[in-house]
mmCIF file of C-alpha atoms in Angstrom:
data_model
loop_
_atom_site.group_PDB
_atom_site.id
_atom_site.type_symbol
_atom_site.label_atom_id
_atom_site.label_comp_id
_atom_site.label_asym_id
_atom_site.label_seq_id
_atom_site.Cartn_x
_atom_site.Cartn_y
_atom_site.Cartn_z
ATOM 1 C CA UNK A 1431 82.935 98.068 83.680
ATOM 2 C CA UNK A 1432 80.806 94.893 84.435
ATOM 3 C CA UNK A 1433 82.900 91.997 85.131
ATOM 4 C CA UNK A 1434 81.648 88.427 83.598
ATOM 5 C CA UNK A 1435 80.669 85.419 86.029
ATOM 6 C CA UNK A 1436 82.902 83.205 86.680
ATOM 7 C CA UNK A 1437 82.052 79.484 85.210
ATOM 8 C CA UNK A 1438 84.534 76.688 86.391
ATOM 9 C CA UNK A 1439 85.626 74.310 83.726
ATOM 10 C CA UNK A 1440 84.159 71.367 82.991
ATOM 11 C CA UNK A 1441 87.114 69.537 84.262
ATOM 12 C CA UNK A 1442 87.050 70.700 87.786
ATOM 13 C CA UNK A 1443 84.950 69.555 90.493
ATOM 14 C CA UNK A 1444 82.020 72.007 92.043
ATOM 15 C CA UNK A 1445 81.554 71.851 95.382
ATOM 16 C CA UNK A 1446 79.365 73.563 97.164
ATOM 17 C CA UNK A 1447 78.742 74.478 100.355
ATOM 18 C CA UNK A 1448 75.687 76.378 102.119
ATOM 19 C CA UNK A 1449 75.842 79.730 104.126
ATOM 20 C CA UNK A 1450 74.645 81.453 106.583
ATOM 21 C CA UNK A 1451 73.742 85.008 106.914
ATOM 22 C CA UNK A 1452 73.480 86.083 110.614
ATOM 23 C CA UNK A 1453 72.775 89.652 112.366
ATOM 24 C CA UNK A 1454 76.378 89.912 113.212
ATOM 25 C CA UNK A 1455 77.434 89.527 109.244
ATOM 26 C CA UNK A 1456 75.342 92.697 108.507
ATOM 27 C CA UNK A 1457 76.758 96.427 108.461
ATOM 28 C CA UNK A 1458 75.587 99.613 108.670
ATOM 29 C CA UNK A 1459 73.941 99.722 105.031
ATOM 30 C CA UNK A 1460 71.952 96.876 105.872
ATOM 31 C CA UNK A 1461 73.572 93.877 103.795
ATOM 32 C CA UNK A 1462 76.227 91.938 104.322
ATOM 33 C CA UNK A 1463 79.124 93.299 105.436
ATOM 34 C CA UNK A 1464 82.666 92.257 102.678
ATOM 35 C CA UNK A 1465 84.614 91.321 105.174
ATOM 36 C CA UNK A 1466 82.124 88.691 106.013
ATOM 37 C CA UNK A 1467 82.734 87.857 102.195
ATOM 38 C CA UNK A 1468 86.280 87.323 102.845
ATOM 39 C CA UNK A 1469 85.386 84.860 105.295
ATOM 40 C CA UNK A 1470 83.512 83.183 103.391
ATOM 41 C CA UNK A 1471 86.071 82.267 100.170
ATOM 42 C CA UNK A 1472 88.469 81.231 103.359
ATOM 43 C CA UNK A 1473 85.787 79.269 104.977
ATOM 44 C CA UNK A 1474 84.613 77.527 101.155
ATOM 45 C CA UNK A 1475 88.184 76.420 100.170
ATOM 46 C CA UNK A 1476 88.954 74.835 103.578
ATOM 47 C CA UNK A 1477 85.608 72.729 103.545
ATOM 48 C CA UNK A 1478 86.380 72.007 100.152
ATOM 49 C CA UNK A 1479 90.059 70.821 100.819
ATOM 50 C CA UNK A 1480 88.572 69.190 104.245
ATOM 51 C CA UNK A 1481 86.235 67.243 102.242
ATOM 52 C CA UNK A 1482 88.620 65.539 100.189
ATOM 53 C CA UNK A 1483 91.751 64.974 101.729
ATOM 54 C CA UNK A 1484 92.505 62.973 104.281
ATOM 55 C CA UNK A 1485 93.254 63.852 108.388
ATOM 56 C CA UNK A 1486 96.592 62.349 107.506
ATOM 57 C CA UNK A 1487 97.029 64.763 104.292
ATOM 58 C CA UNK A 1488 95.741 67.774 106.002
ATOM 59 C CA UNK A 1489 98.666 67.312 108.673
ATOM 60 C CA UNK A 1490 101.111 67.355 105.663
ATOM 61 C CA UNK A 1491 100.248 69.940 103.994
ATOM 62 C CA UNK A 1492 98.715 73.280 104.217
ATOM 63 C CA UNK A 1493 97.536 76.091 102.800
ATOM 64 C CA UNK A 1494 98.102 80.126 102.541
ATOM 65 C CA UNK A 1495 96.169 82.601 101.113
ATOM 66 C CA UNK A 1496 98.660 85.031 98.797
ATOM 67 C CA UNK A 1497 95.405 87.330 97.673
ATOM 68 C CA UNK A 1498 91.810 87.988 97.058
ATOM 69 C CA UNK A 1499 89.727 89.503 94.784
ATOM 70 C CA UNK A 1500 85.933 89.566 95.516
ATOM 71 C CA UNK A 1501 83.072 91.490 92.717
ATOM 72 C CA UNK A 1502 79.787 91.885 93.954
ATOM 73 C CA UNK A 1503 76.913 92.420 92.153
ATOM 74 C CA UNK A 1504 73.810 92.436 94.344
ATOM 75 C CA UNK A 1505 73.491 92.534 97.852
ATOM 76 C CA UNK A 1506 72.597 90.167 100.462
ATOM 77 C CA UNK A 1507 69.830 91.227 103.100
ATOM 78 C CA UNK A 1508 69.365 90.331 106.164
ATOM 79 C CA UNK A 1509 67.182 88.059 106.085
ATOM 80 C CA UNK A 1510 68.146 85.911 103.169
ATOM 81 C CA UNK A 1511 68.320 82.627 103.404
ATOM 82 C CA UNK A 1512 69.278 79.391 100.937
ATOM 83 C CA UNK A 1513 72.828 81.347 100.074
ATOM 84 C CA UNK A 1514 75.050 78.751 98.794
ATOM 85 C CA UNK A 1515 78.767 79.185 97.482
ATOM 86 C CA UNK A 1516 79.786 77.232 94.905
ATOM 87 C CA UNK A 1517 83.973 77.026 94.451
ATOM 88 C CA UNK A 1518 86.578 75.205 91.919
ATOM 89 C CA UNK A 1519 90.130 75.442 91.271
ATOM 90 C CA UNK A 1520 92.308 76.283 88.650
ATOM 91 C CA UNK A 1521 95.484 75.124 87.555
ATOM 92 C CA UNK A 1522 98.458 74.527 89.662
ATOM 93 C CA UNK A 1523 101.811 77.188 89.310
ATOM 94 C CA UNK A 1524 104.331 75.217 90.836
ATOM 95 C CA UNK A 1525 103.041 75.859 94.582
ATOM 96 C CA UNK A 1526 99.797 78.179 93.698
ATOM 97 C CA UNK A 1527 96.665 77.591 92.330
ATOM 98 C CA UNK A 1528 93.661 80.079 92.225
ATOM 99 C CA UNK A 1529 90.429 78.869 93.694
ATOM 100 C CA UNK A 1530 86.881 80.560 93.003
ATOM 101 C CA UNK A 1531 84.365 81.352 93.997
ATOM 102 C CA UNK A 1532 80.346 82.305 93.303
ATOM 103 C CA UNK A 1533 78.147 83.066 96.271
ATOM 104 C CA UNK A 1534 74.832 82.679 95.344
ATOM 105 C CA UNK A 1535 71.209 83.828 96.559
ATOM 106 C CA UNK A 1536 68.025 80.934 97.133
ATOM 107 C CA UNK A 1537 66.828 82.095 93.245
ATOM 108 C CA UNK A 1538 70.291 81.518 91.960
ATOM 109 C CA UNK A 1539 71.783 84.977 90.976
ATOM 110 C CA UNK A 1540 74.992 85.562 91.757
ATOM 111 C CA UNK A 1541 75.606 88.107 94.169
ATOM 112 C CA UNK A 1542 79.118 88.116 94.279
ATOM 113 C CA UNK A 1543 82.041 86.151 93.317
ATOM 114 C CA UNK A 1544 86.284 85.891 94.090
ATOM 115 C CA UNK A 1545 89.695 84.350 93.350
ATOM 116 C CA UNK A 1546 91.444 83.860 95.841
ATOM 117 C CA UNK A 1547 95.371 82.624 95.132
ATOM 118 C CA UNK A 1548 96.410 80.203 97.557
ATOM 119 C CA UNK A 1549 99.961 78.586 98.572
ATOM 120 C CA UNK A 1550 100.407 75.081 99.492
ATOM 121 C CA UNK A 1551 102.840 74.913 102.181
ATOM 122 C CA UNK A 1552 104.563 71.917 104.383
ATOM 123 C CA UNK A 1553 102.638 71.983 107.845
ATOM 124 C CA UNK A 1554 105.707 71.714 109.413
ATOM 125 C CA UNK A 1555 108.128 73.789 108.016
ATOM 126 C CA UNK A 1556 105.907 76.455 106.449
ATOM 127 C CA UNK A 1557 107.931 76.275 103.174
ATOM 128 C CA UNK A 1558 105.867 76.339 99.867
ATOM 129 C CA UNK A 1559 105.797 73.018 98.300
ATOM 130 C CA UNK A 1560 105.475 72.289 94.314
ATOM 131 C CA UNK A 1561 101.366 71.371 94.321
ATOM 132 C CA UNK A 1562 102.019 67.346 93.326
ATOM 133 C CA UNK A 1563 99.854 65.963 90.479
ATOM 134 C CA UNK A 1564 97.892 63.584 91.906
ATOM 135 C CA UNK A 1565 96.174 66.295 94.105
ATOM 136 C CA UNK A 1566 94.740 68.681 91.256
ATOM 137 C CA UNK A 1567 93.601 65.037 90.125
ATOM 138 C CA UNK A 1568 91.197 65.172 93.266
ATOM 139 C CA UNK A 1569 89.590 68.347 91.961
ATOM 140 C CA UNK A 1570 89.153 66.715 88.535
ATOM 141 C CA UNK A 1571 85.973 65.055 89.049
ATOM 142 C CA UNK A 1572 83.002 66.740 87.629
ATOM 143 C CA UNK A 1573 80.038 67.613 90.417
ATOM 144 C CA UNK A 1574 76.902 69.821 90.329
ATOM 145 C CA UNK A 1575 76.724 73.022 88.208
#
C-alpha cells in the first residue's frame, strides 16, 4: 500500500536544509544507501534545532531519538545533486514530539520521507523534561513550502 506525503501544517515552520550525496553514501544497488537516510532525519532536526535556539539553550537541553520511520519512493543516484530536506514538527506529548521529514530531488519529487519521535532531555541529567510552551512557539512561524 502507497503511503501519502507528508505535508506539515500550516502552523509549523519549514526549514530546510540542503544535502549532499557523496560516493561513500551509495551501496551496492547503486543509490543511496538507508542508513545514509537515517543520517540524514538526525542530521535535519539538529540543524533545525541549532538554527533556532540559542548556544545557551542547546547546553540546557537536549534531545533523543525514541524511533524512526523512513518510506521511500524513488531512489537517489549517484550523481544527483540539488537534494534538499525539508522538516517540521508536530505537537508536543509531554516530553516528545515527532519531527518530519521529506527529502527531496533538484525537480522536487519526493524521494523519501520519515518521522522520527524525539525526547527532550536535561543535558545534564539525561532525564526527559516536559517540552515547555514557549519552545513549540519557535517552530510556529510559517517558512517556505
Amino acid at each position: 500500500m502507497a503511503r501519502p506525503i507528508l505535508n506539515p501544517r500550516e502552523d509549523r515552520e519549514v526549514f530546510v536544509v540542503p544535502l549532499d550525496v557523496r560516493p561513500e553514501h551509495i551501496d551496492a544497488n547503486g543509490h543511496v544507501n538507508n542508513v545514509v537516510y537515517v543520517g540524514w532525519l538526525q542530521d535535519v532536526g539538529t540543524a533545525h534545532w541549532n538554527a533556532r535556539f540559542s548556544a545557551e539553550d542547546r547546553t540546557k537541553w537536549s534531545w533523543v531519538a525514541l524511533r524512526h520511520e523512513i518510506d521511500y519512493f524513488r531512489a537517489l543516484p549517484p550523481e544527483a545533486e540539488g537534494v534538499k530536506a525539508r522538516t517540521w514538527v508536530g505537537d508536543p506529548q509531554g516530553p516528545r514530539f515527532n519531527r518530519y521529514v521529506r527529502i527531496e530531488d533538484a525537480q522536487g519529487r519526493v524521494c523519501a520521507q520519515g518521522v522520527s519521535e524525539w525526547c527532550l532531555v536535561d543535558a545534564a541529567t539525561l532525564r526527559p523534561q516536559r517540552i515547555p510552551a514557549g519552545m513549540v512557539e519557535v517552530f510556529e512561524t510559517t517558512g517556505e513550502r
